[in-house]
């Protein structure tokens, strides 16, 4: 929806700061083309690229307010879902407002409550506020990390931006990657350690964290963490509370001054959001809700059912669209577009990603943007309710480590002997896994099994969910489309966190609690449909295309990927169309052509970003 950039200088800002700041900000034009603005003084420079969603005429940024003879300036990316409640409370305290946008409400909340304003915010956000009297920059990111924020401390300056690409435009930031950065790519990719920016000089402000920067230096702290406590509600009370919390989250996120829609895959999560949104539209007299679904051209002819993807989506989307009378649009991506968008997807992420899962979403968001500006999507339900196979009792947990990366030995085998030894990716992945386990909020008196399951939920939220939220943000912003995620509402997440597994798995269904909470809202055939992940293509033509792309990489003597991986093993992968690699590289479906496409993205990232290895 927006992009923000800027820096703070401990002594005095470079007098030629504007051209650099403008260049940094312009790299984020895909995040908003409606407006661009800048603020500069002798210590701080702020830039903002805007997509107008609320109060298009008066919500321009950077926004400055004056109170008690002090000035405060904000750049902000996000959406507050309790704007009206906050505004009423602040009005009672004597504040007046000049706009209807949440930017002014957020800035006023800081003026009134200081850094404690974070406790009052319900929404998704990344922002920076310059406090003129304190000569301090205050920054924060939302609790679940829906909105991105990166920073760097270098050469007496503190730099920040919504995306890595903005920081790389600054002359002091170089595309340097050390052994840890390479281990992130080859051991953990396409996921990333929370707080890690891949490039040596760049860090990520983690979800639920805040930061101050002043002449005293930089201080980072966690302002929000899940709290583990005994769940006291009965199953019936829990079902009622989940339904109310979910419904409230969806309705709050339907506020917009521009056209709004929903993603509709025909699964439980997107269908539930669509049902609540369509009913709300009808109740408000807003007409038919626009809904959108994606599939791959030719998939019906080539679909292969498996344990992870037992059914296709098409039949189920039509059931929901018909039941709730939505204005539904089906889009079918061609193999050529699927392969062609792999390059753009890397540029959006500033990193190798999930191959065609990314490129298809980027293309899909472009189609949606041609009709609406805001859309709601179903990410995060599987992480908070336990929808993935690795949550289930029958899943083999003996492997240890990240359950969606069960291919470390195979990943390691792809590397050249030198880098296999230098990176030691199995040890690196194990270290990162146990770092996250150690953060898990514990509940005294839990059984060992419940402790392990709680830790599994925490690891999923910090890693798998974070990766999907990053994908959602970058691909949607690549199309200048704002996508909201009701299941990431922190009130819902905090409540479900402490619900016992037996309730979450009610009836023996994955996400059984959610299904029970949606009884009477969704048709039974959709409500109890077995979970199916985001679809992949089964079209042979796509395989031919990515094999050809990787053959070009193989033939190019300058391909940087071969500085790290074995040509022999890549050749074998190409000749077998990826079948030589039997385990999914990541998640459930990233095998065969998806792996070849991911490796192509690794090579493109190394080349396009001119990545240089440093110690």
XYZ file of C-alpha atoms in Angstrom, residues 236-610:
375
model
C -18.642 -24.396 23.040
C -17.358 -21.080 24.415
C -14.164 -21.440 22.391
C -16.105 -22.059 19.171
C -18.237 -18.966 19.817
C -15.220 -16.784 20.636
C -13.295 -17.901 17.544
C -16.249 -17.141 15.299
C -16.777 -13.706 16.852
C -13.088 -12.783 16.727
C -12.769 -13.933 13.118
C -15.940 -12.166 11.979
C -14.871 -8.953 13.708
C -11.440 -9.115 12.043
C -12.942 -9.505 8.560
C -15.469 -6.699 9.008
C -12.825 -4.298 10.327
C -10.671 -4.992 7.281
C -13.468 -4.192 4.829
C -13.120 -0.451 5.521
C -11.844 1.319 2.412
C -12.548 4.328 0.208
C -11.560 2.313 -2.894
C -12.966 -0.910 -4.439
C -12.417 -4.012 -2.276
C -12.573 -7.757 -3.010
C -11.500 -11.187 -1.736
C -9.281 -13.990 -2.938
C -11.353 -17.183 -3.320
C -9.605 -20.542 -3.696
C -12.533 -22.672 -2.545
C -10.685 -23.710 0.610
C -12.073 -23.167 4.091
C -10.011 -20.047 4.852
C -10.727 -17.938 1.770
C -14.318 -19.190 1.625
C -14.931 -18.075 5.219
C -13.559 -14.598 4.526
C -15.631 -14.368 1.358
C -18.802 -15.471 3.174
C -18.459 -12.847 5.918
C -17.500 -10.146 3.404
C -20.349 -10.977 1.007
C -22.903 -10.947 3.829
C -21.500 -7.622 5.024
C -21.723 -6.182 1.501
C -25.341 -7.276 1.273
C -26.166 -5.850 4.694
C -24.571 -2.520 3.791
C -26.262 -2.352 0.396
C -22.922 -2.389 -1.422
C -23.942 -4.844 -4.132
C -22.054 -7.959 -5.139
C -18.649 -8.692 -3.622
C -15.940 -9.126 -6.305
C -14.050 -12.412 -5.834
C -11.050 -13.809 -7.702
C -9.493 -17.214 -8.217
C -6.456 -18.486 -10.116
C -5.575 -21.755 -11.791
C -3.082 -22.911 -14.367
C -4.008 -23.332 -17.999
C -4.374 -27.019 -18.782
C -4.319 -28.183 -15.160
C -7.622 -30.054 -15.448
C -6.116 -32.215 -18.180
C -2.834 -32.891 -16.362
C -3.802 -32.805 -12.661
C -2.281 -35.574 -10.519
C -3.894 -36.148 -7.130
C -1.592 -36.768 -4.159
C -1.714 -36.785 -0.369
C -0.907 -33.072 -0.168
C -3.103 -31.930 -3.075
C -6.064 -34.349 -3.306
C -8.455 -32.126 -5.277
C -8.489 -29.094 -7.526
C -10.098 -25.811 -6.484
C -12.402 -24.983 -9.394
C -15.526 -26.887 -8.287
C -15.370 -25.447 -4.785
C -14.920 -21.818 -5.835
C -18.090 -22.011 -7.920
C -20.032 -23.405 -4.933
C -19.060 -20.394 -2.782
C -19.504 -17.845 -5.565
C -22.995 -19.177 -6.278
C -24.013 -19.497 -2.628
C -23.050 -15.899 -1.769
C -23.832 -14.298 -5.110
C -20.371 -12.844 -5.647
C -19.157 -11.223 -8.840
C -16.603 -13.952 -9.479
C -13.629 -13.881 -11.843
C -11.586 -16.937 -12.820
C -8.089 -16.319 -14.147
C -5.908 -18.914 -15.853
C -2.189 -18.263 -16.093
C -0.271 -19.578 -19.093
C 2.979 -21.511 -18.814
C 4.753 -18.676 -20.619
C 3.607 -16.097 -18.064
C 4.348 -18.470 -15.204
C 7.958 -18.827 -16.338
C 8.283 -15.242 -17.548
C 7.314 -13.775 -14.167
C 10.018 -15.717 -12.303
C 12.423 -12.823 -12.893
C 9.994 -10.165 -11.674
C 9.237 -12.235 -8.582
C 12.933 -12.197 -7.595
C 13.047 -8.420 -7.999
C 9.952 -8.033 -5.846
C 11.434 -10.185 -3.065
C 15.057 -9.043 -3.493
C 15.790 -12.749 -3.025
C 15.197 -16.152 -4.615
C 11.658 -17.191 -3.778
C 9.058 -19.924 -4.140
C 9.416 -20.093 -7.919
C 6.064 -20.440 -9.734
C 4.136 -20.053 -6.467
C 5.500 -16.491 -6.397
C 5.306 -15.743 -10.105
C 1.694 -16.920 -10.367
C 0.675 -14.770 -7.386
C 2.386 -11.708 -8.867
C 0.545 -12.212 -12.167
C -2.727 -12.911 -10.330
C -2.447 -9.718 -8.274
C -1.969 -7.719 -11.466
C -5.260 -9.110 -12.781
C -7.080 -8.268 -9.540
C -5.621 -4.733 -9.487
C -7.245 -4.034 -12.849
C -10.608 -4.257 -11.037
C -10.039 -3.490 -7.317
C -7.394 -1.814 -5.149
C -7.796 -3.781 -1.888
C -8.361 -7.502 -1.412
C -8.623 -9.879 1.564
C -6.738 -13.182 1.606
C -6.666 -16.302 3.789
C -3.001 -16.541 4.850
C -2.123 -17.490 8.455
C -5.072 -19.778 9.282
C -2.974 -22.929 8.877
C -0.258 -21.666 11.194
C -2.533 -20.617 14.032
C -5.069 -23.487 13.814
C -2.639 -26.278 12.853
C -3.566 -27.043 9.261
C -0.294 -28.407 7.887
C 0.578 -32.127 7.701
C 3.432 -31.698 10.179
C 0.962 -30.783 12.916
C -0.798 -34.127 12.587
C -0.018 -37.116 14.807
C 0.746 -39.367 11.837
C 3.491 -37.093 10.518
C 7.035 -38.409 10.967
C 8.646 -36.034 13.487
C 11.834 -38.092 13.905
C 13.647 -35.926 11.376
C 13.894 -32.958 13.744
C 14.442 -29.391 12.613
C 12.135 -27.377 10.372
C 9.458 -29.827 9.178
C 9.075 -28.014 5.841
C 12.815 -28.407 5.113
C 13.432 -32.152 5.123
C 16.036 -31.991 2.384
C 19.148 -30.658 4.119
C 21.332 -33.594 3.086
C 20.195 -33.197 -0.527
C 20.671 -29.416 -0.376
C 24.182 -29.943 0.944
C 24.940 -32.463 -1.786
C 24.128 -29.851 -4.448
C 26.965 -27.629 -3.214
C 30.532 -27.828 -4.433
C 32.908 -29.611 -1.995
C 34.447 -26.262 -0.938
C 31.126 -24.604 -0.080
C 29.737 -27.777 1.442
C 32.511 -27.538 3.991
C 32.406 -23.756 4.456
C 28.657 -23.389 4.880
C 27.879 -26.552 6.851
C 24.234 -25.923 6.155
C 22.870 -28.724 8.338
C 24.556 -27.215 11.386
C 23.404 -23.713 10.398
C 19.760 -24.765 9.972
C 19.843 -26.679 13.252
C 21.235 -23.619 15.054
C 18.491 -21.337 13.709
C 15.821 -23.896 14.564
C 16.922 -24.192 18.183
C 17.261 -20.407 18.522
C 13.560 -20.134 17.738
C 12.599 -23.049 19.971
C 14.294 -21.267 22.873
C 12.055 -18.204 22.330
C 8.803 -20.162 22.684
C 6.669 -18.761 25.530
C 6.334 -21.673 27.939
C 3.425 -22.703 30.150
C 4.407 -24.274 33.466
C 2.899 -27.705 34.051
C 2.346 -28.639 30.409
C 3.163 -32.183 29.364
C 6.233 -32.730 27.191
C 3.995 -33.465 24.221
C 2.044 -30.221 24.678
C 5.289 -28.265 25.102
C 6.628 -29.705 21.855
C 3.406 -28.941 20.024
C 3.362 -25.354 21.354
C 6.956 -24.943 20.168
C 5.960 -26.276 16.744
C 3.214 -23.650 16.501
C 5.674 -20.928 17.498
C 8.297 -22.012 14.950
C 5.621 -22.106 12.242
C 4.496 -18.571 13.032
C 8.022 -17.167 13.147
C 9.192 -18.908 9.967
C 6.646 -20.478 7.638
C 3.968 -17.861 8.238
C 6.514 -15.037 8.012
C 7.685 -16.365 4.652
C 4.136 -16.529 3.289
C 3.380 -13.030 4.568
C 6.524 -11.747 2.869
C 5.454 -13.442 -0.359
C 1.978 -11.955 -0.048
C 3.329 -8.458 0.587
C 5.949 -8.401 -2.179
C 3.862 -10.018 -4.910
C 0.774 -7.918 -4.162
C 2.811 -4.737 -3.905
C 4.466 -5.663 -7.191
C 1.012 -5.129 -8.645
C 0.248 -2.084 -6.424
C -2.521 -4.094 -4.802
C -3.139 -3.934 -1.046
C -3.869 -7.385 0.380
C -5.167 -7.723 3.950
C -5.031 -10.879 6.080
C -7.841 -11.213 8.677
C -6.382 -14.400 10.184
C -3.351 -12.341 11.247
C -5.500 -10.217 13.571
C -3.540 -10.288 16.816
C -6.637 -10.669 19.008
C -7.551 -13.871 17.169
C -3.941 -15.109 17.207
C -3.536 -14.441 20.943
C -6.734 -16.315 21.751
C -6.115 -19.370 19.566
C -2.481 -19.633 20.771
C -3.631 -21.042 24.110
C -6.424 -23.297 22.845
C -5.473 -26.953 23.502
C -4.597 -29.149 20.533
C -7.563 -31.435 21.204
C -9.878 -28.489 20.543
C -7.956 -27.272 17.502
C -8.198 -30.799 16.076
C -11.884 -31.169 16.970
C -13.643 -34.015 15.189
C -10.315 -35.350 13.945
C -10.149 -32.667 11.243
C -7.173 -30.442 10.575
C -8.307 -26.991 11.734
C -11.331 -28.704 13.257
C -11.969 -25.826 15.664
C -12.189 -23.340 12.797
C -14.550 -25.628 10.891
C -16.854 -25.939 13.892
C -16.759 -22.144 14.316
C -17.921 -21.756 10.708
C -20.853 -24.181 10.973
C -23.929 -22.649 9.395
C -21.849 -20.130 7.449
C -20.298 -22.382 4.791
C -21.765 -25.264 2.782
C -20.804 -28.653 4.249
C -18.918 -29.836 1.150
C -16.606 -26.807 1.452
C -16.496 -26.685 5.245
C -15.189 -30.248 5.505
C -13.104 -30.303 2.361
C -9.629 -31.739 2.991
C -6.981 -29.035 3.021
C -5.256 -28.433 -0.298
C -2.264 -26.075 -0.590
C -1.771 -23.233 -3.041
C -1.907 -25.024 -6.426
C 1.051 -25.826 -8.613
C 1.037 -26.437 -12.344
C 0.951 -29.923 -13.824
C 1.351 -28.630 -17.384
C 4.320 -30.343 -19.166
C 4.979 -27.177 -21.168
C 6.054 -25.362 -17.995
C 8.592 -28.096 -17.288
C 9.975 -27.694 -20.797
C 10.342 -23.954 -20.287
C 12.222 -24.113 -16.964
C 14.437 -26.948 -18.246
C 15.347 -24.716 -21.192
C 16.017 -21.757 -18.858
C 18.317 -23.868 -16.682
C 20.073 -25.230 -19.772
C 20.905 -21.630 -20.689
C 22.343 -21.146 -17.200
C 24.387 -24.320 -17.613
C 25.789 -23.215 -20.971
C 26.782 -19.763 -19.698
C 30.321 -19.914 -18.343
C 29.636 -16.733 -16.330
C 26.631 -18.121 -14.424
C 27.377 -17.181 -10.801
C 25.463 -20.107 -9.285
C 28.302 -22.441 -10.273
C 30.604 -20.603 -7.902
C 28.653 -22.461 -5.206
C 26.911 -25.530 -6.618
C 28.061 -28.611 -8.492
C 27.621 -28.488 -12.270
C 27.393 -32.251 -12.283
C 24.408 -32.302 -9.955
C 22.659 -29.440 -11.762
C 23.165 -31.275 -15.054
C 21.543 -34.364 -13.571
C 18.598 -32.300 -12.347
C 18.124 -30.775 -15.784
C 18.375 -34.110 -17.612
C 15.800 -35.707 -15.283
C 13.555 -32.595 -15.278
C 14.123 -32.310 -11.546
C 13.149 -35.910 -10.760
C 16.674 -36.703 -9.535
C 15.822 -34.640 -6.465
C 13.086 -36.617 -4.715
C 12.387 -34.631 -1.545
C 10.613 -31.258 -1.706
C 13.156 -28.457 -1.447
C 10.698 -26.527 0.699
C 7.177 -27.116 1.951
C 5.053 -29.824 0.362
C 5.193 -29.352 -3.394
C 8.542 -27.746 -4.315
C 9.992 -30.557 -6.439
C 10.776 -31.187 -10.100
C 10.192 -28.084 -12.239
C 9.571 -25.970 -9.113
C 13.088 -26.766 -7.872
C 14.631 -26.028 -11.256
C 12.795 -22.699 -11.321
C 14.009 -21.877 -7.798
C 17.627 -22.606 -8.746
C 17.180 -20.411 -11.813
C 16.004 -17.669 -9.434
C 19.092 -18.183 -7.240
C 21.315 -17.671 -10.281
C 19.340 -14.627 -11.424
C 19.500 -13.082 -7.940
C 23.279 -13.543 -7.751
C 23.678 -11.970 -11.190
C 21.080 -9.183 -11.140
C 22.075 -7.915 -7.684
C 25.788 -8.332 -8.447
